[in-house]
PDB file of C-alpha atoms in Angstrom:
ATOM      1  CA  UNK A   1      -2.676  -3.117 -28.346  1.00 51.00           C
ATOM      2  CA  UNK A   2      -5.159  -0.891 -30.048  1.00 51.00           C
ATOM      3  CA  UNK A   3      -3.038   0.462 -32.833  1.00 52.00           C
ATOM      4  CA  UNK A   4      -5.583   3.154 -33.841  1.00 58.00           C
ATOM      5  CA  UNK A   5      -5.655   4.797 -30.348  1.00 91.00           C
ATOM      6  CA  UNK A   6      -2.395   3.988 -28.719  1.00 96.00           C
ATOM      7  CA  UNK A   7       0.818   6.028 -29.676  1.00 97.00           C
ATOM      8  CA  UNK A   8       4.367   4.697 -29.111  1.00 98.00           C
ATOM      9  CA  UNK A   9       7.157   7.239 -29.980  1.00 98.00           C
ATOM     10  CA  UNK A  10       9.604   5.764 -32.457  1.00 98.00           C
ATOM     11  CA  UNK A  11      12.475   6.018 -29.945  1.00 98.00           C
ATOM     12  CA  UNK A  12      10.522   4.105 -27.244  1.00 98.00           C
ATOM     13  CA  UNK A  13      11.064   0.439 -26.683  1.00 98.00           C
ATOM     14  CA  UNK A  14       8.008  -1.732 -25.867  1.00 98.00           C
ATOM     15  CA  UNK A  15       9.034  -5.425 -25.459  1.00 98.00           C
ATOM     16  CA  UNK A  16       6.930  -8.181 -26.875  1.00 98.00           C
ATOM     17  CA  UNK A  17       4.502  -9.429 -24.252  1.00 98.00           C
ATOM     18  CA  UNK A  18       3.629  -6.007 -22.841  1.00 98.00           C
ATOM     19  CA  UNK A  19      -0.106  -5.340 -22.608  1.00 98.00           C
ATOM     20  CA  UNK A  20      -1.266  -1.758 -23.514  1.00 98.00           C
ATOM     21  CA  UNK A  21      -4.782  -0.564 -23.082  1.00 97.00           C
ATOM     22  CA  UNK A  22      -6.688   1.947 -25.283  1.00 97.00           C
ATOM     23  CA  UNK A  23      -5.388   5.491 -25.666  1.00 97.00           C
ATOM     24  CA  UNK A  24      -2.007   4.781 -24.023  1.00 98.00           C
ATOM     25  CA  UNK A  25       0.796   7.348 -24.882  1.00 98.00           C
ATOM     26  CA  UNK A  26       4.341   6.298 -24.700  1.00 98.00           C
ATOM     27  CA  UNK A  27       6.782   9.190 -25.193  1.00 98.00           C
ATOM     28  CA  UNK A  28      10.377   9.342 -26.281  1.00 98.00           C
ATOM     29  CA  UNK A  29      13.031   7.038 -24.977  1.00 98.00           C
ATOM     30  CA  UNK A  30      10.666   5.168 -22.722  1.00 99.00           C
ATOM     31  CA  UNK A  31      11.164   1.306 -21.861  1.00 98.00           C
ATOM     32  CA  UNK A  32       8.243  -0.989 -21.253  1.00 98.00           C
ATOM     33  CA  UNK A  33       9.121  -4.452 -20.208  1.00 98.00           C
ATOM     34  CA  UNK A  34       7.536  -7.748 -21.432  1.00 98.00           C
ATOM     35  CA  UNK A  35       5.564  -8.242 -18.102  1.00 98.00           C
ATOM     36  CA  UNK A  36       4.143  -4.832 -17.903  1.00 98.00           C
ATOM     37  CA  UNK A  37       0.383  -4.001 -18.192  1.00 98.00           C
ATOM     38  CA  UNK A  38      -0.612  -0.376 -18.888  1.00 98.00           C
ATOM     39  CA  UNK A  39      -4.236   0.443 -18.439  1.00 98.00           C
ATOM     40  CA  UNK A  40      -6.436   2.661 -20.729  1.00 98.00           C
ATOM     41  CA  UNK A  41      -5.301   6.342 -21.004  1.00 98.00           C
ATOM     42  CA  UNK A  42      -1.950   5.791 -19.260  1.00 98.00           C
ATOM     43  CA  UNK A  43       0.678   8.361 -20.272  1.00 98.00           C
ATOM     44  CA  UNK A  44       4.434   7.812 -20.053  1.00 98.00           C
ATOM     45  CA  UNK A  45       5.888  11.200 -20.805  1.00 98.00           C
ATOM     46  CA  UNK A  46       9.525  10.446 -21.728  1.00 98.00           C
ATOM     47  CA  UNK A  47      12.569   8.546 -20.460  1.00 98.00           C
ATOM     48  CA  UNK A  48      10.370   6.313 -18.193  1.00 99.00           C
ATOM     49  CA  UNK A  49      11.234   2.800 -17.366  1.00 98.00           C
ATOM     50  CA  UNK A  50       8.571   0.279 -16.291  1.00 98.00           C
ATOM     51  CA  UNK A  51       9.902  -3.213 -15.801  1.00 98.00           C
ATOM     52  CA  UNK A  52       9.173  -6.521 -14.149  1.00 93.00           C
ATOM     53  CA  UNK A  53       5.566  -7.742 -13.435  1.00 98.00           C
ATOM     54  CA  UNK A  54       4.068  -4.371 -13.039  1.00 98.00           C
ATOM     55  CA  UNK A  55       0.485  -3.032 -13.472  1.00 98.00           C
ATOM     56  CA  UNK A  56      -0.451   0.574 -14.016  1.00 98.00           C
ATOM     57  CA  UNK A  57      -4.238   1.327 -13.694  1.00 98.00           C
ATOM     58  CA  UNK A  58      -6.177   3.429 -16.093  1.00 98.00           C
ATOM     59  CA  UNK A  59      -5.411   7.179 -16.234  1.00 98.00           C
ATOM     60  CA  UNK A  60      -1.950   7.098 -14.625  1.00 99.00           C
ATOM     61  CA  UNK A  61       0.549   9.766 -15.702  1.00 99.00           C
ATOM     62  CA  UNK A  62       4.304   9.062 -15.315  1.00 99.00           C
ATOM     63  CA  UNK A  63       6.746  11.990 -15.727  1.00 99.00           C
ATOM     64  CA  UNK A  64      10.394  11.720 -17.022  1.00 98.00           C
ATOM     65  CA  UNK A  65      12.949   9.490 -15.439  1.00 98.00           C
ATOM     66  CA  UNK A  66      10.673   7.651 -13.219  1.00 99.00           C
ATOM     67  CA  UNK A  67      11.506   3.945 -12.668  1.00 98.00           C
ATOM     68  CA  UNK A  68       8.767   1.635 -11.740  1.00 99.00           C
ATOM     69  CA  UNK A  69       8.949  -2.132 -11.040  1.00 98.00           C
ATOM     70  CA  UNK A  70      12.521  -2.581 -10.358  1.00 97.00           C
ATOM     71  CA  UNK A  71      13.856  -5.415  -8.282  1.00 97.00           C
ATOM     72  CA  UNK A  72      13.649  -4.733  -4.425  1.00 97.00           C
ATOM     73  CA  UNK A  73      16.710  -3.392  -2.702  1.00 97.00           C
ATOM     74  CA  UNK A  74      16.863  -6.339  -0.340  1.00 95.00           C
ATOM     75  CA  UNK A  75      19.629  -8.829  -0.112  1.00 93.00           C
ATOM     76  CA  UNK A  76      17.114 -11.543   0.711  1.00 91.00           C
ATOM     77  CA  UNK A  77      15.518 -11.209  -2.766  1.00 94.00           C
ATOM     78  CA  UNK A  78      16.790 -14.015  -5.138  1.00 93.00           C
ATOM     79  CA  UNK A  79      14.896 -13.113  -8.244  1.00 94.00           C
ATOM     80  CA  UNK A  80      11.426 -14.582  -7.338  1.00 94.00           C
ATOM     81  CA  UNK A  81       8.523 -13.478  -9.496  1.00 94.00           C
ATOM     82  CA  UNK A  82       7.079 -10.543  -7.556  1.00 98.00           C
ATOM     83  CA  UNK A  83       4.863  -7.599  -8.600  1.00 98.00           C
ATOM     84  CA  UNK A  84       4.150  -3.802  -8.310  1.00 98.00           C
ATOM     85  CA  UNK A  85       0.523  -2.977  -8.738  1.00 98.00           C
ATOM     86  CA  UNK A  86      -0.444   0.647  -9.137  1.00 99.00           C
ATOM     87  CA  UNK A  87      -4.080   1.842  -9.085  1.00 98.00           C
ATOM     88  CA  UNK A  88      -6.003   4.227 -11.174  1.00 98.00           C
ATOM     89  CA  UNK A  89      -5.280   7.924 -11.846  1.00 99.00           C
ATOM     90  CA  UNK A  90      -1.967   8.032 -10.066  1.00 99.00           C
ATOM     91  CA  UNK A  91       0.376  10.829 -10.836  1.00 99.00           C
ATOM     92  CA  UNK A  92       4.023  10.027 -10.654  1.00 99.00           C
ATOM     93  CA  UNK A  93       6.425  12.891 -11.027  1.00 99.00           C
ATOM     94  CA  UNK A  94      10.050  13.155 -12.095  1.00 98.00           C
ATOM     95  CA  UNK A  95      12.569  10.621 -10.796  1.00 98.00           C
ATOM     96  CA  UNK A  96      10.023   8.656  -8.742  1.00 99.00           C
ATOM     97  CA  UNK A  97      11.178   4.929  -7.858  1.00 98.00           C
ATOM     98  CA  UNK A  98       8.852   2.107  -6.819  1.00 99.00           C
ATOM     99  CA  UNK A  99      10.047  -1.392  -6.406  1.00 98.00           C
ATOM    100  CA  UNK A 100       8.331  -4.839  -6.530  1.00 98.00           C
ATOM    101  CA  UNK A 101       7.813  -6.963  -3.424  1.00 98.00           C
ATOM    102  CA  UNK A 102      10.088  -9.764  -2.149  1.00 97.00           C
ATOM    103  CA  UNK A 103       9.474 -13.447  -2.403  1.00 93.00           C
ATOM    104  CA  UNK A 104       9.661 -14.090   1.381  1.00 91.00           C
ATOM    105  CA  UNK A 105       6.965 -11.465   2.324  1.00 93.00           C
ATOM    106  CA  UNK A 106       3.906 -10.010   0.629  1.00 93.00           C
ATOM    107  CA  UNK A 107       5.400 -10.664  -2.836  1.00 96.00           C
ATOM    108  CA  UNK A 108       3.900  -7.422  -4.193  1.00 98.00           C
ATOM    109  CA  UNK A 109       4.033  -3.642  -3.641  1.00 98.00           C
ATOM    110  CA  UNK A 110       0.489  -2.068  -3.855  1.00 98.00           C
ATOM    111  CA  UNK A 111      -0.371   1.688  -4.527  1.00 99.00           C
ATOM    112  CA  UNK A 112      -4.025   2.739  -4.335  1.00 98.00           C
ATOM    113  CA  UNK A 113      -6.074   5.034  -6.591  1.00 99.00           C
ATOM    114  CA  UNK A 114      -5.763   8.777  -6.942  1.00 98.00           C
ATOM    115  CA  UNK A 115      -2.446   9.116  -5.237  1.00 99.00           C
ATOM    116  CA  UNK A 116       0.351  11.786  -6.106  1.00 99.00           C
ATOM    117  CA  UNK A 117       4.075  11.082  -5.883  1.00 99.00           C
ATOM    118  CA  UNK A 118       6.113  14.178  -6.243  1.00 98.00           C
ATOM    119  CA  UNK A 119       9.650  14.304  -7.549  1.00 98.00           C
ATOM    120  CA  UNK A 120      12.267  11.863  -6.418  1.00 98.00           C
ATOM    121  CA  UNK A 121       9.996  10.155  -3.771  1.00 98.00           C
ATOM    122  CA  UNK A 122      10.635   6.423  -3.203  1.00 98.00           C
ATOM    123  CA  UNK A 123       8.227   3.395  -2.422  1.00 98.00           C
ATOM    124  CA  UNK A 124      10.200   0.378  -1.214  1.00 98.00           C
ATOM    125  CA  UNK A 125       9.401  -3.380  -1.582  1.00 98.00           C
ATOM    126  CA  UNK A 126       6.246  -4.932  -0.041  1.00 98.00           C
ATOM    127  CA  UNK A 127       4.569  -1.521   0.958  1.00 98.00           C
ATOM    128  CA  UNK A 128       0.929  -0.954   0.779  1.00 98.00           C
ATOM    129  CA  UNK A 129      -0.203   2.579   0.003  1.00 98.00           C
ATOM    130  CA  UNK A 130      -3.888   3.612   0.317  1.00 98.00           C
ATOM    131  CA  UNK A 131      -5.990   5.862  -1.750  1.00 98.00           C
ATOM    132  CA  UNK A 132      -5.596   9.573  -2.254  1.00 98.00           C
ATOM    133  CA  UNK A 133      -2.051   9.591  -0.570  1.00 98.00           C
ATOM    134  CA  UNK A 134       0.362  12.414  -1.302  1.00 98.00           C
ATOM    135  CA  UNK A 135       4.153  12.242  -1.096  1.00 99.00           C
ATOM    136  CA  UNK A 136       5.875  15.595  -1.413  1.00 98.00           C
ATOM    137  CA  UNK A 137       9.319  15.798  -3.016  1.00 98.00           C
ATOM    138  CA  UNK A 138      12.033  13.405  -1.740  1.00 98.00           C
ATOM    139  CA  UNK A 139       9.915  11.350   0.520  1.00 98.00           C
ATOM    140  CA  UNK A 140      11.461   7.901   1.279  1.00 98.00           C
ATOM    141  CA  UNK A 141       9.673   4.964   2.813  1.00 98.00           C
ATOM    142  CA  UNK A 142      11.357   1.561   3.743  1.00 98.00           C
ATOM    143  CA  UNK A 143      10.109  -1.810   3.012  1.00 97.00           C
ATOM    144  CA  UNK A 144       6.861  -3.359   4.334  1.00 97.00           C
ATOM    145  CA  UNK A 145       5.393   0.222   5.336  1.00 98.00           C
ATOM    146  CA  UNK A 146       1.647   0.395   5.403  1.00 98.00           C
ATOM    147  CA  UNK A 147       0.081   3.778   4.665  1.00 98.00           C
ATOM    148  CA  UNK A 148      -3.699   4.400   5.103  1.00 98.00           C
ATOM    149  CA  UNK A 149      -6.006   6.626   2.983  1.00 98.00           C
ATOM    150  CA  UNK A 150      -5.741  10.367   2.604  1.00 98.00           C
ATOM    151  CA  UNK A 151      -2.252  10.505   4.200  1.00 98.00           C
ATOM    152  CA  UNK A 152       0.133  13.400   3.326  1.00 98.00           C
ATOM    153  CA  UNK A 153       3.845  13.092   3.777  1.00 98.00           C
ATOM    154  CA  UNK A 154       5.795  16.364   3.710  1.00 98.00           C
ATOM    155  CA  UNK A 155       8.956  16.973   1.668  1.00 98.00           C
ATOM    156  CA  UNK A 156      12.000  14.998   2.722  1.00 98.00           C
ATOM    157  CA  UNK A 157       9.978  12.827   5.232  1.00 98.00           C
ATOM    158  CA  UNK A 158      11.286   9.287   5.913  1.00 98.00           C
ATOM    159  CA  UNK A 159       9.410   6.355   7.238  1.00 98.00           C
ATOM    160  CA  UNK A 160      11.156   3.305   8.811  1.00 97.00           C
ATOM    161  CA  UNK A 161      10.477  -0.173   7.483  1.00 97.00           C
ATOM    162  CA  UNK A 162       7.490  -1.951   8.938  1.00 96.00           C
ATOM    163  CA  UNK A 163       5.817   1.187  10.239  1.00 97.00           C
ATOM    164  CA  UNK A 164       2.129   1.770   9.789  1.00 97.00           C
ATOM    165  CA  UNK A 165       0.590   5.252   9.256  1.00 98.00           C
ATOM    166  CA  UNK A 166      -3.180   5.572  10.025  1.00 98.00           C
ATOM    167  CA  UNK A 167      -5.744   7.083   7.729  1.00 98.00           C
ATOM    168  CA  UNK A 168      -5.802  10.855   7.453  1.00 98.00           C
ATOM    169  CA  UNK A 169      -2.511  11.324   9.227  1.00 98.00           C
ATOM    170  CA  UNK A 170      -0.152  14.142   8.225  1.00 98.00           C
ATOM    171  CA  UNK A 171       3.689  13.719   8.465  1.00 98.00           C
ATOM    172  CA  UNK A 172       5.532  17.034   8.547  1.00 98.00           C
ATOM    173  CA  UNK A 173       8.369  17.826   6.134  1.00 98.00           C
ATOM    174  CA  UNK A 174      11.957  16.455   7.015  1.00 98.00           C
ATOM    175  CA  UNK A 175      10.302  14.267   9.611  1.00 98.00           C
ATOM    176  CA  UNK A 176      11.914  10.886  10.409  1.00 98.00           C
ATOM    177  CA  UNK A 177       9.173   8.398  11.499  1.00 98.00           C
ATOM    178  CA  UNK A 178      10.410   5.401  13.490  1.00 97.00           C
ATOM    179  CA  UNK A 179       7.091   4.295  15.041  1.00 97.00           C
ATOM    180  CA  UNK A 180       3.528   3.880  13.979  1.00 98.00           C
ATOM    181  CA  UNK A 181       1.284   6.979  13.708  1.00 98.00           C
ATOM    182  CA  UNK A 182      -2.355   6.862  14.757  1.00 98.00           C
ATOM    183  CA  UNK A 183      -5.055   7.804  12.354  1.00 98.00           C
ATOM    184  CA  UNK A 184      -5.650  11.582  12.162  1.00 98.00           C
ATOM    185  CA  UNK A 185      -2.331  12.193  13.895  1.00 98.00           C
ATOM    186  CA  UNK A 186       0.006  15.029  13.077  1.00 98.00           C
ATOM    187  CA  UNK A 187       3.661  13.895  13.335  1.00 98.00           C
ATOM    188  CA  UNK A 188       6.674  16.198  13.135  1.00 97.00           C
ATOM    189  CA  UNK A 189      10.255  16.566  14.318  1.00 96.00           C
ATOM    190  CA  UNK A 190      13.681  15.085  13.218  1.00 95.00           C
ATOM    191  CA  UNK A 191      12.499  12.004  15.196  1.00 95.00           C
ATOM    192  CA  UNK A 192       8.782  12.144  14.906  1.00 97.00           C
ATOM    193  CA  UNK A 193       6.618  12.874  17.821  1.00 97.00           C
ATOM    194  CA  UNK A 194       2.801  13.588  17.739  1.00 97.00           C
ATOM    195  CA  UNK A 195       2.166  17.270  17.960  1.00 96.00           C
ATOM    196  CA  UNK A 196      -1.622  16.915  17.915  1.00 97.00           C
ATOM    197  CA  UNK A 197      -4.166  16.065  15.234  1.00 98.00           C
ATOM    198  CA  UNK A 198      -4.389  16.682  11.628  1.00 98.00           C
ATOM    199  CA  UNK A 199      -7.303  19.108  12.081  1.00 96.00           C
ATOM    200  CA  UNK A 200      -6.707  20.819   8.792  1.00 96.00           C
ATOM    201  CA  UNK A 201      -7.133  17.528   6.962  1.00 96.00           C
ATOM    202  CA  UNK A 202     -10.140  16.611   9.040  1.00 95.00           C
ATOM    203  CA  UNK A 203     -11.948  19.846   8.251  1.00 94.00           C
ATOM    204  CA  UNK A 204     -10.975  19.497   4.519  1.00 94.00           C
ATOM    205  CA  UNK A 205     -12.442  16.034   4.477  1.00 93.00           C
ATOM    206  CA  UNK A 206     -15.856  17.314   5.207  1.00 94.00           C
ATOM    207  CA  UNK A 207     -16.128  15.301   8.573  1.00 96.00           C
ATOM    208  CA  UNK A 208     -18.960  16.188  10.791  1.00 95.00           C
ATOM    209  CA  UNK A 209     -18.071  18.734  13.367  1.00 96.00           C
ATOM    210  CA  UNK A 210     -19.250  16.465  16.151  1.00 97.00           C
ATOM    211  CA  UNK A 211     -16.983  13.704  15.175  1.00 97.00           C
ATOM    212  CA  UNK A 212     -14.025  16.019  14.981  1.00 98.00           C
ATOM    213  CA  UNK A 213     -14.811  17.052  18.488  1.00 98.00           C
ATOM    214  CA  UNK A 214     -15.029  13.533  19.594  1.00 98.00           C
ATOM    215  CA  UNK A 215     -11.653  12.724  17.943  1.00 98.00           C
ATOM    216  CA  UNK A 216     -10.063  15.655  19.839  1.00 98.00           C
ATOM    217  CA  UNK A 217     -11.376  14.480  23.069  1.00 98.00           C
ATOM    218  CA  UNK A 218     -10.435  10.859  22.335  1.00 98.00           C
ATOM    219  CA  UNK A 219      -6.884  11.982  21.489  1.00 98.00           C
ATOM    220  CA  UNK A 220      -6.574  13.620  24.870  1.00 98.00           C
ATOM    221  CA  UNK A 221      -7.921  10.547  26.596  1.00 98.00           C
ATOM    222  CA  UNK A 222      -5.707   8.251  24.654  1.00 98.00           C
ATOM    223  CA  UNK A 223      -2.419   9.970  25.750  1.00 97.00           C
ATOM    224  CA  UNK A 224      -3.670  11.008  29.240  1.00 96.00           C
ATOM    225  CA  UNK A 225      -0.985  10.976  32.003  1.00 93.00           C
ATOM    226  CA  UNK A 226      -3.241   8.921  34.246  1.00 96.00           C
ATOM    227  CA  UNK A 227      -1.066   6.064  35.158  1.00 96.00           C
ATOM    228  CA  UNK A 228      -2.470   3.779  32.646  1.00 97.00           C
ATOM    229  CA  UNK A 229      -0.805   2.490  29.438  1.00 95.00           C
ATOM    230  CA  UNK A 230      -1.850   3.839  26.017  1.00 96.00           C
ATOM    231  CA  UNK A 231      -3.221   0.481  25.276  1.00 95.00           C
ATOM    232  CA  UNK A 232      -5.365   0.426  28.401  1.00 97.00           C
ATOM    233  CA  UNK A 233      -6.654   3.951  27.468  1.00 98.00           C
ATOM    234  CA  UNK A 234      -7.434   2.750  24.012  1.00 98.00           C
ATOM    235  CA  UNK A 235      -9.607  -0.016  25.576  1.00 97.00           C
ATOM    236  CA  UNK A 236     -11.394   2.593  27.355  1.00 98.00           C
ATOM    237  CA  UNK A 237     -12.114   4.490  24.106  1.00 98.00           C
ATOM    238  CA  UNK A 238     -14.054   1.507  22.748  1.00 98.00           C
ATOM    239  CA  UNK A 239     -16.819   1.922  25.307  1.00 97.00           C
ATOM    240  CA  UNK A 240     -16.638   5.594  26.012  1.00 98.00           C
ATOM    241  CA  UNK A 241     -17.032   6.430  22.313  1.00 98.00           C
ATOM    242  CA  UNK A 242     -19.248   3.621  21.091  1.00 97.00           C
ATOM    243  CA  UNK A 243     -20.798   4.290  17.745  1.00 96.00           C
ATOM    244  CA  UNK A 244     -18.338   6.981  16.800  1.00 98.00           C
ATOM    245  CA  UNK A 245     -16.452   5.337  13.925  1.00 97.00           C
ATOM    246  CA  UNK A 246     -13.454   7.730  13.656  1.00 97.00           C
ATOM    247  CA  UNK A 247     -12.629   7.176  17.333  1.00 98.00           C
ATOM    248  CA  UNK A 248     -13.205   3.375  17.040  1.00 98.00           C
ATOM    249  CA  UNK A 249     -10.739   3.454  14.101  1.00 97.00           C
ATOM    250  CA  UNK A 250      -8.180   5.131  16.320  1.00 98.00           C
ATOM    251  CA  UNK A 251      -8.713   2.644  19.062  1.00 98.00           C
ATOM    252  CA  UNK A 252      -8.577  -0.304  16.746  1.00 97.00           C
ATOM    253  CA  UNK A 253      -5.301   0.973  15.393  1.00 97.00           C
ATOM    254  CA  UNK A 254      -3.679   0.890  18.844  1.00 97.00           C
ATOM    255  CA  UNK A 255      -5.241  -2.399  20.003  1.00 96.00           C
ATOM    256  CA  UNK A 256      -4.496  -4.369  16.826  1.00 94.00           C
ATOM    257  CA  UNK A 257      -0.816  -3.870  17.480  1.00 76.00           C
ATOM    258  CA  UNK A 258       2.051  -3.960  14.993  1.00 69.00           C
ATOM    259  CA  UNK A 259       5.796  -4.564  14.522  1.00 76.00           C
ATOM    260  CA  UNK A 260       6.573  -1.066  15.669  1.00 87.00           C
ATOM    261  CA  UNK A 261       5.749   1.024  18.791  1.00 93.00           C
ATOM    262  CA  UNK A 262       3.497   4.011  18.722  1.00 96.00           C
ATOM    263  CA  UNK A 263       4.560   7.577  17.924  1.00 97.00           C
ATOM    264  CA  UNK A 264       3.441   9.605  21.021  1.00 96.00           C
ATOM    265  CA  UNK A 265       3.337  13.180  22.158  1.00 96.00           C
ATOM    266  CA  UNK A 266       6.388  14.708  23.986  1.00 93.00           C
ATOM    267  CA  UNK A 267       6.074  15.289  27.682  1.00 82.00           C
ATOM    268  CA  UNK A 268       7.771  17.352  30.291  1.00 63.00           C
ATOM    269  CA  UNK A 269      10.989  19.170  29.356  1.00 52.00           C
ATOM    270  CA  UNK A 270      10.927  17.680  25.869  1.00 61.00           C
ATOM    271  CA  UNK A 271       7.557  19.260  25.220  1.00 59.00           C
ATOM    272  CA  UNK A 272       8.627  22.696  26.581  1.00 51.00           C
ATOM    273  CA  UNK A 273      11.672  22.603  24.338  1.00 55.00           C
ATOM    274  CA  UNK A 274       9.628  21.826  21.309  1.00 57.00           C
ATOM    275  CA  UNK A 275       7.188  24.626  22.135  1.00 52.00           C
ATOM    276  CA  UNK A 276      10.079  27.103  22.543  1.00 55.00           C
ATOM    277  CA  UNK A 277      11.620  25.949  19.211  1.00 51.00           C
ATOM    278  CA  UNK A 278       8.260  26.282  17.356  1.00 51.00           C
ATOM    279  CA  UNK A 279       7.793  29.841  18.812  1.00 46.00           C
TER     280      UNK A 279
END
């Protein structure tokens, strides 16, 4: 610890063995465990608990009553040495919880750089969170969830264990996601369905207009009612949109397969009811 640049409030407890970088700020009534590493310029504001083998990257800010690195909520966990690894410049707001991995799975929970977790959101064991991901208030994700880069999950959203959410997807508020969501997908509903593409996010990303147009056409082709399966349609995208990386990413997501089924658009009477409800 660099005693000249790092501040620890007199009421905070930093256990022997913890590693603190330069310019770390630990506020009142915080607890930092013996197996914790805090990178340069990390700020724990107050009443923060960081335990277990946990790493916070440089520039992270953690607000009051967050609990990071706790044991997984999994009856299969028997105290094995597992980890929580949080990237750089992550903002963690009030009451957020993040758990370590389990010994019979990945063994670590990983959070990428430049993410934002708003109040009382939860990251369960063995999850992998990409970069620039945003969780709004009260978002909950189960164990073994994988979330791509630039994903936004609206307030109160819930994601079932083992689901995969593709890059640049948007999950609406109060949406329960039980199946995988394709890259660039827009999922909503009490039991999630695809209502289209995350066009706002695509435009904000600075993506080329031609690529956005290609993604829109590919989305239509992927879920076309043509007597073929979604997987067969995805195979067709590989050749039909050769050289267009965002579409290839969408096709690979479907073809690589996962533990969960795909979230798909509604059809028939269900689609009409959803349109009437939205109106």
